[in-house]
Amino acid sequence: MKTQAQLIAKFGDPYKNRLGFERKWMVFWEVPREITEAIPMIPKKIYLNYYAIVPLEDTFRELIANGLHEEIKTWDGCFNIRKKRGSSGISTHAWGIAVDLNANWNPFRGKVTWSPEFLAAWRQNGWICGADWSERSKDGMHFQWEGF
């Protein structure tokens, strides 16, 4: 997992220079229609770090190709400059490289409901899932891109 220092070294500190950070790294991605048609709860536009577009699109396409997209019930966000829950560290959402899905079914420190195949599709495309974290920090709704 990338450290906060690695993220700041790559993208800068979004708390110290939000406008500069957003101008350099953040974009509105127009999600391809075939993805939003197959997964209607995915927004038509997502504001995220441009480095995450290709891996997110590839992951959605793989989920659709394997019928795993049907596990997605809700889109619960991407970019949000905030601290990690229960920590003074910065959330990966602050860099626009994390997404939350099915928050009500996969609550923080709660049961993870994704199938092993669903999680494998994310991992294969460079994402890590909070489902893999310790019981104290388990966050099954959370996927963060680690491929930079």
Backbone as ProteinMPNN parsed JSONL, in Angstrom:
{"seq_chain_A": "MKTQAQLIAKFGDPYKNRLGFERKWMVFWEVPREITEAIPMIPKKIYLNYYAIVPLEDTFRELIANGLHEEIKTWDGCFNIRKKRGSSGISTHAWGIAVDLNANWNPFRGKVTWSPEFLAAWRQNGWICGADWSERSKDGMHFQWEGF", "coords_chain_A": {"N_chain_A": [[0.852, -1.169, 0.0], [0.547, 2.202, -0.826], [2.278, 4.82, 0.826], [1.416, 7.754, 2.771], [3.418, 9.657, 2.451], [4.517, 8.87, -0.018], [2.339, 9.376, -1.702], [2.056, 12.149, -1.408], [4.54, 12.912, -2.432], [4.222, 12.172, -5.094], [1.774, 13.422, -5.993], [1.437, 15.78, -4.582], [0.301, 17.808, -1.784], [-2.985, 17.85, -1.14], [-4.297, 19.318, 0.817], [-2.707, 21.519, 1.352], [-2.484, 22.92, -1.041], [-5.01, 23.056, -2.596], [-6.31, 24.053, -4.952], [-4.186, 24.157, -6.839], [-3.486, 21.445, -6.839], [-5.894, 20.245, -7.792], [-6.104, 21.433, -10.337], [-3.887, 20.335, -11.597], [-4.125, 17.495, -11.425], [-6.818, 16.512, -11.321], [-9.784, 15.515, -13.077], [-12.88, 15.601, -14.943], [-14.259, 12.665, -15.73], [-15.879, 11.341, -18.409], [-17.89, 8.784, -18.234], [-17.901, 5.878, -20.179], [-20.754, 5.116, -22.165], [-21.615, 2.426, -22.39], [-20.763, 1.364, -20.004], [-22.189, 2.812, -18.019], [-24.731, 2.065, -18.761], [-24.741, -0.666, -18.241], [-24.133, -0.644, -15.548], [-26.049, 1.096, -13.92], [-26.01, 2.685, -11.601], [-23.586, 3.922, -11.504], [-22.159, 7.088, -11.859], [-22.577, 9.334, -14.671], [-20.558, 11.094, -15.082], [-17.458, 11.299, -13.484], [-15.514, 12.752, -11.034], [-12.18, 12.608, -10.766], [-8.751, 11.591, -10.17], [-6.687, 11.841, -12.971], [-4.944, 9.765, -13.509], [-6.237, 7.512, -12.571], [-8.265, 6.87, -14.318], [-8.018, 4.991, -16.565], [-7.4, 2.484, -15.209], [-9.78, 2.262, -13.678], [-11.809, 2.224, -15.613], [-11.009, -0.109, -17.012], [-11.379, -1.992, -14.978], [-14.178, -1.828, -14.475], [-15.073, -2.697, -17.005], [-14.077, -5.321, -17.032], [-15.502, -6.41, -14.873], [-18.105, -6.253, -15.936], [-17.852, -7.914, -18.223], [-17.582, -10.373, -17.008], [-19.926, -10.709, -15.641], [-19.958, -9.81, -13.057], [-20.541, -7.263, -12.342], [-23.092, -6.979, -11.438], [-23.055, -7.172, -8.735], [-22.679, -4.638, -7.777], [-24.403, -2.233, -6.066], [-24.643, 0.391, -5.148], [-23.157, 3.592, -5.788], [-20.813, 5.279, -3.988], [-19.021, 7.344, -3.865], [-15.983, 9.231, -4.671], [-13.765, 11.441, -5.044], [-12.731, 13.328, -2.288], [-11.569, 15.573, -0.157], [-10.285, 14.79, 2.766], [-9.581, 13.556, 6.087], [-8.327, 10.294, 7.03], [-10.552, 7.896, 8.419], [-10.618, 7.837, 11.914], [-7.947, 8.59, 12.158], [-5.05, 10.719, 11.777], [-4.024, 10.878, 9.334], [-4.122, 11.472, 5.742], [-6.872, 10.706, 3.693], [-6.998, 8.458, 0.888], [-8.955, 9.199, -0.834], [-8.703, 11.909, -1.006], [-6.851, 12.35, -2.953], [-8.153, 11.578, -5.176], [-8.043, 8.924, -6.017], [-9.452, 6.807, -5.083], [-12.392, 4.817, -4.626], [-15.701, 4.318, -3.375], [-18.013, 1.751, -2.924], [-21.22, 0.231, -2.531], [-21.669, 0.949, 0.203], [-23.54, 0.643, 2.327], [-23.799, -2.103, 2.518], [-21.284, -2.967, 3.011], [-19.996, -1.925, 5.461], [-17.717, 0.261, 7.276], [-15.432, -1.482, 9.214], [-17.146, -3.601, 9.216], [-18.997, -6.505, 7.987], [-17.884, -7.967, 4.938], [-19.23, -8.121, 1.763], [-18.616, -8.732, -0.873], [-17.98, -10.94, -3.637], [-15.321, -13.385, -3.97], [-14.387, -13.39, -6.606], [-15.17, -10.898, -7.597], [-13.59, -9.16, -6.023], [-11.091, -10.057, -6.89], [-11.032, -9.16, -9.537], [-10.714, -6.393, -9.215], [-8.225, -6.324, -7.891], [-6.535, -7.381, -9.859], [-6.396, -5.281, -11.599], [-4.834, -3.366, -10.419], [-5.804, -2.291, -8.044], [-6.357, -1.976, -4.513], [-8.248, -3.366, -1.86], [-10.203, -2.354, 0.88], [-11.325, -4.499, 2.114], [-9.379, -6.295, 2.579], [-7.971, -5.481, 4.747], [-6.968, -5.297, 8.254], [-9.094, -6.447, 10.942], [-9.615, -4.278, 12.615], [-9.458, -2.113, 10.935], [-10.868, -2.757, 8.685], [-12.536, -2.179, 5.609], [-14.71, -2.666, 3.558], [-16.12, -1.349, 1.534], [-14.317, 0.2, 0.213], [-12.044, 0.953, -2.387], [-8.832, 1.399, -3.623], [-6.579, 2.833, -5.918], [-3.426, 1.647, -6.78], [-1.505, 1.681, -8.692], [0.421, 3.551, -9.673]], "CA_chain_A": [[0.0, 0.0, 0.0], [1.31, 3.448, -0.894], [2.255, 5.622, 2.042], [1.026, 9.149, 2.593], [4.596, 10.354, 1.927], [4.612, 8.561, -1.447], [1.252, 10.082, -2.384], [2.406, 13.576, -1.433], [5.665, 13.069, -3.36], [3.718, 12.022, -6.472], [0.68, 14.311, -6.361], [1.372, 16.978, -3.761], [-0.586, 17.77, -0.623], [-4.228, 18.544, -1.509], [-4.69, 20.233, 1.887], [-1.893, 22.742, 1.313], [-2.692, 23.646, -2.297], [-6.131, 22.36, -3.231], [-6.532, 24.523, -6.317], [-3.081, 23.681, -7.663], [-3.635, 19.991, -6.954], [-7.013, 19.914, -8.675], [-5.78, 21.836, -11.71], [-2.861, 19.462, -12.163], [-4.4, 16.061, -11.414], [-8.211, 16.088, -11.32], [-10.557, 15.718, -14.299], [-14.19, 14.962, -15.037], [-14.23, 11.546, -16.682], [-17.184, 10.951, -18.946], [-17.902, 7.325, -18.203], [-18.495, 5.353, -21.413], [-22.182, 4.776, -22.051], [-21.835, 0.993, -22.174], [-20.55, 1.09, -18.583], [-23.318, 3.335, -17.232], [-25.925, 1.281, -19.079], [-24.632, -1.952, -17.542], [-24.084, -0.364, -14.111], [-26.723, 2.4, -13.927], [-25.746, 3.521, -10.424], [-22.334, 4.638, -11.727], [-22.463, 8.393, -12.466], [-22.141, 9.541, -16.055], [-19.283, 11.818, -14.964], [-16.807, 11.093, -12.201], [-14.381, 13.652, -10.803], [-11.136, 11.776, -10.196], [-7.382, 11.791, -10.625], [-6.669, 11.289, -14.328], [-4.202, 8.499, -13.505], [-7.122, 6.409, -12.191], [-9.311, 6.633, -15.321], [-7.84, 3.734, -17.313], [-7.641, 1.302, -14.373], [-11.185, 2.162, -13.271], [-12.553, 1.765, -16.785], [-10.66, -1.52, -17.244], [-12.018, -2.809, -13.937], [-15.611, -1.9, -14.769], [-15.273, -3.55, -18.188], [-13.856, -6.711, -16.633], [-16.654, -6.823, -14.068], [-19.235, -6.447, -16.853], [-17.585, -9.085, -19.07], [-17.718, -11.59, -16.213], [-21.204, -10.697, -14.937], [-19.752, -9.455, -11.657], [-21.046, -5.904, -12.127], [-24.389, -7.043, -10.774], [-22.844, -7.037, -7.294], [-22.659, -3.22, -7.423], [-25.735, -1.706, -5.768], [-24.579, 1.847, -4.992], [-21.928, 4.374, -5.942], [-20.778, 6.073, -2.763], [-18.101, 8.464, -3.927], [-14.601, 9.148, -5.103], [-12.921, 12.539, -4.563], [-13.185, 14.017, -1.08], [-10.401, 15.923, 0.641], [-10.613, 14.535, 4.164], [-8.681, 12.675, 6.834], [-8.753, 8.905, 7.175], [-11.361, 7.678, 9.621], [-9.874, 7.427, 13.095], [-6.515, 8.825, 11.964], [-4.703, 12.076, 11.345], [-3.538, 10.773, 7.959], [-5.004, 11.92, 4.656], [-7.536, 9.629, 2.96], [-6.67, 8.384, -0.538], [-10.006, 9.92, -1.551], [-8.246, 13.285, -1.19], [-6.075, 12.403, -4.196], [-9.021, 11.15, -6.273], [-7.647, 7.602, -6.504], [-10.21, 5.806, -4.334], [-13.841, 4.817, -4.815], [-16.491, 3.541, -2.431], [-19.173, 1.082, -3.522], [-22.046, -0.586, -1.637], [-21.315, 1.314, 1.582], [-24.495, 0.09, 3.296], [-23.616, -3.546, 2.588], [-19.886, -3.208, 3.381], [-19.649, -0.785, 6.315], [-16.415, 0.315, 7.925], [-15.263, -2.482, 10.274], [-18.236, -4.574, 9.164], [-18.923, -7.656, 7.101], [-17.609, -7.701, 3.523], [-20.181, -8.956, 1.018], [-18.177, -8.973, -2.253], [-17.508, -12.288, -3.956], [-13.874, -13.436, -4.226], [-14.145, -13.062, -8.015], [-15.315, -9.446, -7.709], [-12.378, -8.573, -5.451], [-9.958, -10.424, -7.75], [-11.041, -8.271, -10.71], [-10.122, -5.115, -8.788], [-6.795, -6.532, -7.61], [-5.846, -7.601, -11.143], [-6.276, -3.999, -12.294], [-3.999, -2.452, -9.655], [-6.524, -1.718, -6.907], [-6.437, -2.741, -3.278], [-9.569, -3.209, -1.253], [-10.251, -2.32, 2.333], [-11.764, -5.814, 2.584], [-8.173, -7.054, 2.911], [-7.297, -4.879, 5.892], [-7.208, -5.932, 9.545], [-10.457, -6.271, 11.475], [-9.71, -2.949, 13.206], [-9.577, -1.08, 9.898], [-11.552, -3.33, 7.511], [-13.385, -1.183, 4.938], [-15.075, -3.389, 2.35], [-16.654, -0.48, 0.47], [-13.221, 1.053, -0.268], [-11.06, 0.478, -3.365], [-7.887, 2.475, -3.954], [-5.667, 2.469, -7.002], [-2.042, 1.641, -6.317], [-0.673, 1.375, -9.847], [1.308, 4.587, -10.209]], "C_chain_A": [[0.903, 1.24, 0.0], [1.176, 4.224, 0.42], [1.797, 7.036, 1.723], [2.197, 9.936, 2.009], [4.767, 10.098, 0.428], [3.545, 9.299, -2.242], [1.546, 11.575, -2.474], [3.548, 13.818, -2.403], [5.19, 13.021, -4.813], [2.758, 13.147, -6.858], [0.659, 15.648, -5.624], [0.378, 16.806, -2.627], [-1.863, 18.549, -0.947], [-4.735, 19.492, -0.427], [-3.957, 21.561, 1.775], [-2.138, 23.572, 0.07], [-3.789, 22.957, -3.098], [-6.31, 22.78, -4.683], [-5.43, 24.032, -7.259], [-3.152, 22.183, -7.883], [-4.729, 19.643, -7.956], [-6.709, 20.287, -10.12], [-4.808, 20.869, -12.372], [-3.338, 18.027, -12.359], [-5.859, 15.649, -11.642], [-8.924, 16.438, -12.63], [-11.958, 15.135, -14.109], [-14.084, 13.908, -16.125], [-15.653, 11.268, -17.117], [-17.174, 9.443, -19.109], [-18.559, 6.815, -19.484], [-19.918, 4.837, -21.188], [-22.413, 3.294, -21.78], [-21.591, 0.603, -20.706], [-21.738, 1.579, -17.775], [-24.622, 2.615, -17.562], [-25.915, -0.054, -18.338], [-24.672, -1.778, -16.024], [-24.72, 1.014, -13.904], [-26.477, 3.266, -12.698], [-24.413, 4.254, -10.51], [-22.676, 5.978, -12.386], [-21.956, 8.485, -13.907], [-20.831, 10.316, -16.118], [-18.748, 11.592, -13.555], [-15.604, 12.026, -12.123], [-13.309, 12.852, -10.074], [-9.773, 12.166, -10.744], [-7.256, 11.132, -12.0], [-5.868, 10.0, -14.425], [-5.118, 7.297, -13.225], [-8.161, 6.068, -13.259], [-9.163, 5.273, -15.992], [-8.034, 2.52, -16.401], [-9.092, 1.157, -13.91], [-12.031, 1.671, -14.436], [-12.272, 0.292, -17.067], [-11.332, -2.431, -16.23], [-13.512, -2.937, -14.189], [-15.874, -2.819, -15.966], [-15.07, -5.028, -17.86], [-15.016, -7.23, -15.796], [-17.857, -7.12, -14.956], [-19.039, -7.721, -17.675], [-17.799, -10.393, -18.321], [-19.003, -11.646, -15.394], [-21.098, -10.313, -13.471], [-20.261, -8.064, -11.319], [-22.379, -5.89, -11.39], [-24.268, -6.987, -9.251], [-22.875, -5.575, -6.846], [-24.091, -2.716, -7.269], [-25.747, -0.186, -5.67], [-23.185, 2.371, -5.292], [-21.902, 5.32, -4.759], [-19.641, 7.084, -2.722], [-16.693, 8.138, -4.356], [-13.805, 10.262, -4.436], [-13.537, 13.23, -3.357], [-11.941, 14.314, -0.245], [-10.803, 15.833, 2.108], [-9.535, 13.655, 4.786], [-9.216, 11.242, 6.785], [-9.61, 8.801, 8.432], [-10.472, 7.207, 10.764], [-8.38, 7.675, 13.016], [-6.277, 10.291, 11.609], [-4.18, 12.072, 9.916], [-4.578, 11.219, 6.949], [-5.581, 10.701, 3.937], [-7.09, 9.632, 1.502], [-7.774, 9.012, -1.392], [-9.573, 11.358, -1.85], [-7.393, 13.448, -2.449], [-6.891, 11.918, -5.394], [-8.661, 9.797, -6.849], [-8.351, 6.476, -5.743], [-11.691, 5.947, -4.644], [-14.475, 3.965, -3.727], [-17.724, 3.023, -3.152], [-19.901, 0.287, -2.441], [-21.746, -0.313, -0.159], [-22.26, 0.7, 2.61], [-24.334, -1.411, 3.497], [-22.213, -3.93, 3.048], [-19.397, -2.078, 4.292], [-18.241, -0.898, 6.897], [-16.424, -0.613, 9.134], [-16.364, -3.533, 10.282], [-17.96, -5.725, 8.217], [-18.67, -7.195, 5.662], [-18.46, -8.662, 2.71], [-19.76, -9.26, -0.418], [-17.757, -10.424, -2.441], [-15.992, -12.258, -4.156], [-13.531, -13.048, -5.669], [-14.229, -11.554, -8.257], [-14.046, -8.763, -7.202], [-11.161, -8.865, -6.317], [-9.884, -9.523, -8.983], [-10.423, -6.924, -10.372], [-8.621, -5.271, -8.588], [-5.992, -6.671, -8.895], [-5.615, -6.302, -11.901], [-5.561, -2.94, -11.456], [-4.651, -1.789, -8.46], [-6.313, -2.593, -5.68], [-7.792, -2.43, -2.656], [-9.443, -3.216, 0.253], [-10.77, -3.615, 2.932], [-10.575, -6.642, 3.056], [-7.473, -6.545, 4.165], [-7.677, -5.59, 7.184], [-8.634, -5.643, 10.024], [-10.658, -4.864, 12.021], [-9.921, -1.863, 12.162], [-10.282, -1.58, 8.637], [-12.559, -2.337, 6.937], [-13.784, -1.731, 3.567], [-15.654, -2.543, 1.221], [-15.541, 0.185, -0.329], [-12.273, 0.316, -1.223], [-10.139, 1.631, -3.682], [-6.868, 1.966, -4.96], [-4.227, 2.669, -6.55], [-1.048, 1.563, -7.465], [0.259, 2.447, -10.363], [2.74, 4.336, -9.803]], "O_chain_A": [[1.89, 1.307, 0.733], [0.109, 4.271, 1.031], [1.789, 7.461, 0.567], [1.99, 10.798, 1.155], [5.123, 11.012, -0.316], [3.816, 9.794, -3.336], [1.307, 12.194, -3.511], [3.542, 14.814, -3.126], [5.704, 13.75, -5.661], [2.904, 13.756, -7.918], [-0.073, 16.555, -6.019], [-0.301, 15.784, -2.527], [-1.832, 19.777, -1.02], [-5.527, 20.387, -0.722], [-4.525, 22.612, 2.07], [-2.018, 24.796, 0.11], [-3.532, 22.355, -4.14], [-6.448, 21.923, -5.557], [-5.718, 23.546, -8.352], [-2.906, 21.702, -8.99], [-4.515, 18.838, -8.862], [-7.029, 19.526, -11.033], [-4.9, 20.615, -13.573], [-2.992, 17.399, -13.36], [-6.111, 14.54, -12.112], [-8.704, 17.5, -13.212], [-12.189, 14.296, -13.239], [-13.851, 14.222, -17.292], [-16.526, 10.994, -16.292], [-16.53, 8.902, -20.008], [-19.649, 7.262, -19.842], [-20.229, 4.217, -20.171], [-23.313, 2.941, -21.019], [-22.155, -0.38, -20.225], [-22.25, 0.845, -16.929], [-25.525, 2.561, -16.727], [-26.953, -0.517, -17.865], [-25.174, -2.641, -15.303], [-24.003, 1.999, -13.731], [-26.715, 4.472, -12.747], [-24.131, 5.117, -9.679], [-23.411, 6.002, -13.374], [-21.019, 7.788, -14.294], [-20.084, 10.207, -17.09], [-19.481, 11.682, -12.57], [-14.782, 12.078, -13.038], [-13.488, 12.463, -8.92], [-9.666, 12.973, -11.668], [-7.673, 9.987, -12.176], [-6.093, 9.211, -15.343], [-4.79, 6.175, -13.612], [-8.872, 5.072, -13.121], [-10.104, 4.48, -15.982], [-8.763, 1.6, -16.773], [-9.58, 0.037, -13.765], [-12.878, 0.795, -14.262], [-13.198, -0.475, -17.332], [-11.801, -3.515, -16.577], [-14.057, -4.038, -14.124], [-16.801, -3.628, -15.933], [-15.805, -5.884, -18.352], [-15.464, -8.361, -15.986], [-18.549, -8.118, -14.756], [-19.966, -8.521, -17.806], [-18.155, -11.405, -18.923], [-19.161, -12.526, -14.549], [-22.059, -10.478, -12.72], [-20.399, -7.719, -10.145], [-22.743, -4.883, -10.783], [-25.262, -6.778, -8.556], [-23.076, -5.297, -5.664], [-24.887, -2.763, -8.207], [-26.722, 0.46, -6.054], [-22.18, 1.693, -5.08], [-22.847, 6.078, -4.542], [-19.329, 7.624, -1.66], [-16.265, 6.985, -4.403], [-13.227, 10.05, -3.37], [-14.69, 13.66, -3.384], [-11.332, 13.4, 0.311], [-11.546, 16.667, 2.624], [-8.692, 13.09, 4.09], [-10.398, 11.013, 6.531], [-9.406, 9.542, 9.394], [-9.669, 6.288, 10.599], [-7.615, 7.034, 13.736], [-7.192, 11.003, 11.194], [-3.921, 13.131, 9.344], [-5.763, 11.328, 7.262], [-4.847, 9.768, 3.61], [-6.831, 10.695, 0.937], [-7.542, 9.325, -2.56], [-10.021, 11.954, -2.829], [-7.233, 14.56, -2.952], [-6.373, 11.854, -6.509], [-8.927, 9.526, -8.02], [-7.898, 5.331, -5.757], [-12.186, 7.047, -4.891], [-13.87, 3.019, -3.224], [-18.388, 3.752, -3.89], [-19.269, -0.266, -1.541], [-21.588, -1.245, 0.629], [-21.807, 0.274, 3.673], [-24.701, -1.934, 4.549], [-21.973, -5.076, 3.429], [-18.475, -1.35, 3.925], [-17.663, -1.981, 6.995], [-17.319, -0.538, 9.976], [-16.5, -4.279, 11.253], [-16.849, -5.896, 7.716], [-19.181, -6.161, 5.232], [-18.423, -9.873, 2.932], [-20.472, -9.978, -1.121], [-17.243, -11.057, -1.519], [-15.436, -11.208, -4.48], [-12.489, -12.441, -5.915], [-13.449, -11.002, -9.032], [-13.494, -7.891, -7.873], [-10.288, -8.009, -6.464], [-8.792, -9.163, -9.423], [-9.677, -6.372, -11.18], [-7.837, -4.448, -9.06], [-4.889, -6.136, -9.002], [-4.73, -6.231, -12.754], [-5.666, -1.749, -11.745], [-4.112, -0.825, -7.915], [-6.115, -3.802, -5.794], [-8.389, -1.38, -2.896], [-8.674, -3.987, 0.827], [-10.667, -3.815, 4.142], [-10.736, -7.578, 3.838], [-6.48, -7.13, 4.596], [-8.606, -6.397, 7.201], [-9.283, -4.707, 9.558], [-11.751, -4.309, 11.905], [-10.493, -0.814, 12.459], [-10.287, -0.885, 7.621], [-13.335, -1.729, 7.674], [-13.253, -1.303, 2.541], [-15.674, -2.979, 0.07], [-15.783, 0.682, -1.429], [-11.775, -0.769, -0.926], [-10.604, 2.731, -3.981], [-6.37, 0.844, -4.871], [-3.862, 3.715, -6.014], [0.148, 1.393, -7.225], [0.85, 2.261, -11.426], [3.629, 5.107, -10.163]]}, "name": "protein", "num_of_chains": 1, "seq": "MKTQAQLIAKFGDPYKNRLGFERKWMVFWEVPREITEAIPMIPKKIYLNYYAIVPLEDTFRELIANGLHEEIKTWDGCFNIRKKRGSSGISTHAWGIAVDLNANWNPFRGKVTWSPEFLAAWRQNGWICGADWSERSKDGMHFQWEGF"}
